[in-house]
Amino acid sequence: MSGPVLRFAPSPNGYLHLGHAASALQNQRVAKELGGKMLLRIEDIDVGRTREEFVDVIKQDLEWIGFEWDGEVRRQSEHFADYQRAAEELVGQGLLYPCFATRAEIEAAARETGAARDPDGGWIYPGIWRGKSEAEVKARRESGEPFAMRLDMEKALLAATGLGGNQGLSYFEKGEGRGGARLAVDPALWGDVIVQRKDVPTSYHLSVVVDDALQGVTHVVRGLDLQAATAIHRLLQELLGLPEPQYFHHELIRDAEGRKLSKSDASTSLHSLRQAGWSRRDVLEKIGLAD
Ligand code: GLU
């Protein structure tokens, strides 16, 4: 067994902001404390929004704030075959189904059926394509229309726990300080999530769990905004027989109005601050990580 492995995993659809700096450096702090490896992974499955300039500047900004990574940088766009294989395993278990519905159709059906919202505020999928006949699916496939692959949540929970519902699924949250606790998760709050998008043969959730396992990641340090998604990640890990890392979801850096920082706001972008003459120390002080 190799030792602890951590990863910082930005998406190159914009410049990093102060919140990313805090996340990267907290990862690095934990990696050093544990004597582990620190990896950099570029989560660029969104090929339409990825720009090479962002990838280059992300690396420069990380070097500027003193974040150092070990080994090769993994780029998810170069590993679609790995995610496809994992999805096929889920298909083999009878847990995925194709969904041809458009965003507008989903919203209309969700409003009509009074569907609930998921933890990120999106509509819970109202089940339009769940349980459709093979003939109907075949006809649509033959028309060449793009489709997503969704997880049948009810079946998936039954397959993962043997019990159905959310019984038995949990993860270890390290939290601030020394302790930690096992927390129960409820993936059903997300409904039939997308495992493979219409445009690429994967999704954020699938690529993250596949890569964390392939790269031997033992400790996931990321913002509290991703804590709810851990429910889906634990479910996919169980279904795919992947190891379970520990998690530490840290507080987010917020603006003066208490809002989450946004990649579109130049005033907190590391790239702009660097150009405006900020020093590394200024960044560390601003995010409360100066020693
Ligand atoms: N790529 C994700 C993001 O930039 C982070 C993924 C993760 O840490 O699990 O928000």
XYZ file of C-alpha atoms and ligand atoms in Angstrom:
301
model
C 0.000 0.000 0.000
C 1.253 3.444 -0.831
C 0.795 6.286 1.645
C -1.716 9.129 1.777
C -2.619 10.751 -1.551
C -4.482 14.052 -1.979
C -5.571 15.938 -5.028
C -6.545 19.468 -5.974
C -8.912 19.227 -8.925
C -9.887 22.521 -10.584
C -12.089 22.834 -13.682
C -10.431 25.037 -16.338
C -13.488 27.047 -17.341
C -12.184 30.249 -15.773
C -9.365 31.606 -13.613
C -8.891 30.417 -10.060
C -10.094 32.736 -7.309
C -9.157 33.212 -3.660
C -11.435 30.316 -2.681
C -9.468 27.955 -4.910
C -6.232 29.224 -3.371
C -7.585 28.394 0.083
C -8.664 24.939 -1.062
C -5.360 24.141 -2.780
C -3.321 25.279 0.212
C -5.473 23.400 2.714
C -4.933 20.288 0.602
C -1.212 20.943 0.674
C -1.216 21.481 4.437
C -2.959 18.147 5.044
C -0.669 16.374 2.560
C 2.378 17.704 4.433
C 0.947 16.802 7.841
C 0.315 13.252 6.659
C 3.563 12.979 4.694
C 1.470 12.197 1.621
C 1.530 12.943 -2.094
C -0.206 16.005 -3.533
C -1.645 15.591 -7.038
C -3.038 18.151 -9.470
C -5.928 16.994 -11.637
C -7.499 19.125 -14.348
C -11.237 18.391 -14.520
C -11.810 19.364 -18.130
C -14.647 17.055 -19.189
C -16.581 20.148 -20.244
C -14.652 20.332 -23.488
C -16.805 23.169 -24.818
C -15.921 25.486 -21.930
C -12.297 24.457 -21.386
C -9.634 26.850 -22.653
C -5.949 26.006 -22.794
C -5.184 29.494 -21.561
C -7.046 28.717 -18.332
C -5.062 25.504 -17.844
C -1.763 27.382 -18.263
C -2.763 30.244 -15.985
C -4.128 27.854 -13.334
C -0.698 26.222 -13.135
C 1.068 29.611 -12.995
C -1.281 30.875 -10.277
C -0.772 27.714 -8.235
C 3.007 28.062 -8.503
C 2.655 31.701 -7.494
C 0.805 30.873 -4.264
C 3.337 28.155 -3.427
C 1.235 25.104 -4.249
C 3.458 22.267 -5.422
C 2.231 19.044 -6.923
C 3.808 15.645 -7.396
C 4.095 13.778 -10.680
C 2.121 14.159 -13.873
C -1.013 16.274 -14.095
C -4.010 14.103 -15.020
C -6.397 15.661 -17.511
C -9.817 14.071 -17.501
C -10.438 14.822 -21.184
C -7.653 12.348 -22.001
C -9.328 9.507 -20.104
C -12.881 9.249 -21.403
C -12.315 5.518 -22.019
C -11.847 4.966 -18.253
C -15.187 6.621 -17.492
C -16.919 4.763 -20.335
C -15.726 1.462 -18.870
C -17.122 2.357 -15.452
C -20.448 3.399 -16.987
C -20.619 0.096 -18.864
C -20.180 -1.721 -15.581
C -23.233 0.116 -14.239
C -25.149 -0.664 -17.430
C -24.199 -4.314 -16.898
C -25.802 -4.100 -13.451
C -28.969 -2.731 -15.065
C -28.672 0.586 -13.243
C -28.456 3.131 -16.070
C -31.037 4.143 -18.636
C -30.941 6.538 -21.592
C -32.716 9.872 -21.277
C -33.483 11.957 -24.361
C -35.368 14.687 -22.500
C -34.329 18.294 -23.009
C -33.841 20.750 -20.173
C -37.145 22.433 -21.058
C -39.033 19.118 -21.064
C -37.577 18.215 -17.680
C -38.505 21.566 -16.196
C -42.042 21.399 -17.570
C -42.585 17.859 -16.242
C -41.023 18.754 -12.894
C -43.360 21.755 -12.468
C -46.337 19.711 -13.515
C -45.627 16.908 -11.056
C -44.493 19.283 -8.318
C -41.054 17.676 -8.195
C -38.723 18.628 -5.349
C -35.351 20.331 -5.728
C -32.008 18.602 -5.263
C -29.374 19.884 -2.792
C -27.926 22.192 -5.503
C -31.326 23.686 -6.274
C -31.891 21.800 -9.545
C -35.095 19.929 -10.290
C -35.199 16.302 -9.232
C -35.571 14.415 -12.502
C -39.260 13.613 -12.902
C -38.595 10.166 -14.331
C -39.656 10.868 -17.928
C -37.479 8.148 -19.504
C -37.313 5.733 -16.575
C -38.979 2.466 -17.501
C -39.611 3.341 -21.190
C -40.106 0.381 -23.496
C -37.153 -0.977 -25.461
C -38.946 -0.179 -28.704
C -39.344 3.469 -27.785
C -35.704 3.768 -26.746
C -34.570 2.001 -29.911
C -36.583 4.309 -32.140
C -35.094 7.409 -30.527
C -31.569 6.000 -30.640
C -31.960 5.319 -34.335
C -32.985 8.908 -34.923
C -29.451 9.856 -33.817
C -30.652 12.236 -31.105
C -28.190 12.805 -28.260
C -29.064 11.236 -24.924
C -27.736 11.179 -21.386
C -27.410 8.072 -19.218
C -29.109 8.367 -15.845
C -28.788 6.317 -12.687
C -31.972 4.585 -11.599
C -31.644 5.747 -8.002
C -34.054 3.301 -6.458
C -32.429 0.289 -8.096
C -28.945 1.660 -7.391
C -29.648 2.026 -3.675
C -30.979 -1.488 -3.529
C -27.924 -2.813 -5.390
C -25.479 -0.891 -3.193
C -26.949 -1.615 0.209
C -29.154 -4.650 -0.331
C -31.694 -2.790 1.750
C -33.095 -0.058 -0.405
C -33.575 3.502 0.741
C -30.485 5.150 2.109
C -29.819 2.590 4.800
C -26.196 1.787 5.383
C -24.494 4.448 3.256
C -22.151 6.794 5.036
C -18.744 8.408 4.796
C -16.044 9.648 7.133
C -15.937 13.439 7.502
C -12.723 14.621 9.072
C -13.929 18.183 9.654
C -11.903 20.872 11.417
C -9.768 19.865 14.397
C -8.643 16.413 15.376
C -11.776 14.369 15.443
C -14.064 13.205 12.721
C -17.288 11.301 12.402
C -19.090 8.894 10.123
C -22.021 10.694 8.586
C -25.014 9.032 6.988
C -25.750 10.109 3.401
C -28.966 10.087 1.415
C -28.264 9.880 -2.353
C -32.018 9.757 -3.023
C -32.082 13.522 -2.396
C -30.503 13.843 -5.858
C -32.919 11.599 -7.745
C -31.853 9.870 -10.981
C -28.590 11.768 -11.523
C -26.799 11.950 -14.866
C -23.849 9.553 -15.041
C -23.011 10.250 -18.690
C -23.906 13.596 -20.223
C -25.257 14.082 -23.708
C -22.023 15.632 -24.997
C -19.366 13.506 -23.251
C -19.422 9.905 -21.965
C -19.104 10.952 -18.334
C -20.218 13.469 -15.702
C -18.544 15.294 -12.832
C -19.652 12.573 -10.385
C -18.477 9.602 -12.439
C -15.083 11.066 -13.377
C -14.357 12.119 -9.816
C -14.958 8.698 -8.282
C -13.154 6.845 -11.072
C -10.125 9.144 -10.889
C -9.953 9.232 -7.098
C -9.785 5.435 -7.183
C -7.351 5.177 -10.131
C -5.039 7.730 -8.565
C -5.175 6.093 -5.137
C -6.629 9.202 -3.479
C -7.037 8.573 0.251
C -8.084 12.054 1.475
C -10.430 14.395 -0.377
C -10.136 17.998 0.812
C -12.638 20.318 -0.888
C -15.177 23.052 -0.208
C -18.396 22.637 1.741
C -20.288 23.374 -1.488
C -19.410 19.824 -2.598
C -20.347 18.071 0.634
C -23.843 17.131 -0.518
C -22.417 15.522 -3.674
C -20.485 13.096 -1.457
C -23.722 11.103 -1.180
C -23.575 10.337 -4.915
C -19.850 9.683 -4.785
C -20.241 7.121 -1.982
C -23.042 5.401 -3.864
C -20.994 5.156 -7.077
C -17.984 3.885 -5.105
C -20.106 1.114 -3.609
C -21.607 0.165 -6.971
C -18.244 0.108 -8.722
C -16.369 -1.578 -5.870
C -14.024 1.389 -5.423
C -12.237 2.269 -2.186
C -13.669 4.953 0.066
C -11.477 7.983 0.758
C -11.841 10.181 3.856
C -13.329 13.609 3.297
C -12.699 17.039 4.737
C -15.104 19.702 3.498
C -13.722 23.102 4.428
C -15.421 26.468 4.901
C -15.730 28.611 1.777
C -14.139 31.997 1.300
C -16.951 34.530 0.867
C -17.171 38.086 -0.422
C -18.114 41.101 1.704
C -21.816 40.311 1.184
C -21.330 36.708 2.312
C -21.689 35.242 -1.176
C -19.632 32.397 -2.596
C -16.866 33.682 -4.866
C -17.438 33.374 -8.578
C -15.014 32.681 -11.398
C -16.549 35.552 -13.329
C -15.576 38.167 -10.716
C -12.162 39.570 -11.645
C -11.705 41.263 -8.256
C -11.002 37.935 -6.537
C -9.253 36.153 -9.405
C -5.678 35.121 -8.630
C -4.652 36.080 -12.149
C -5.901 39.668 -11.718
C -4.493 39.999 -8.208
C -1.095 38.813 -9.438
C -1.205 41.353 -12.253
C -2.280 44.059 -9.820
C 0.932 43.486 -7.849
C -0.325 41.390 -4.935
C 2.307 39.226 -3.266
C 1.897 35.617 -2.219
C 1.826 36.872 1.396
C -1.077 39.230 0.558
C -3.055 36.231 -0.743
C -2.287 34.106 2.323
C -3.324 36.942 4.645
C -6.526 37.545 2.719
C -7.575 33.899 2.977
C -6.484 33.543 6.605
C -3.703 31.042 5.937
C -0.643 33.193 6.692
C 1.355 31.584 9.510
N -13.630 20.153 -10.254
C -14.414 20.515 -9.116
C -14.482 22.012 -8.995
O -13.663 22.707 -9.562
C -13.854 19.961 -7.816
C -14.041 18.500 -7.714
C -13.766 17.877 -6.372
O -12.911 18.370 -5.601
O -14.364 16.850 -6.090
O -15.365 22.507 -8.325
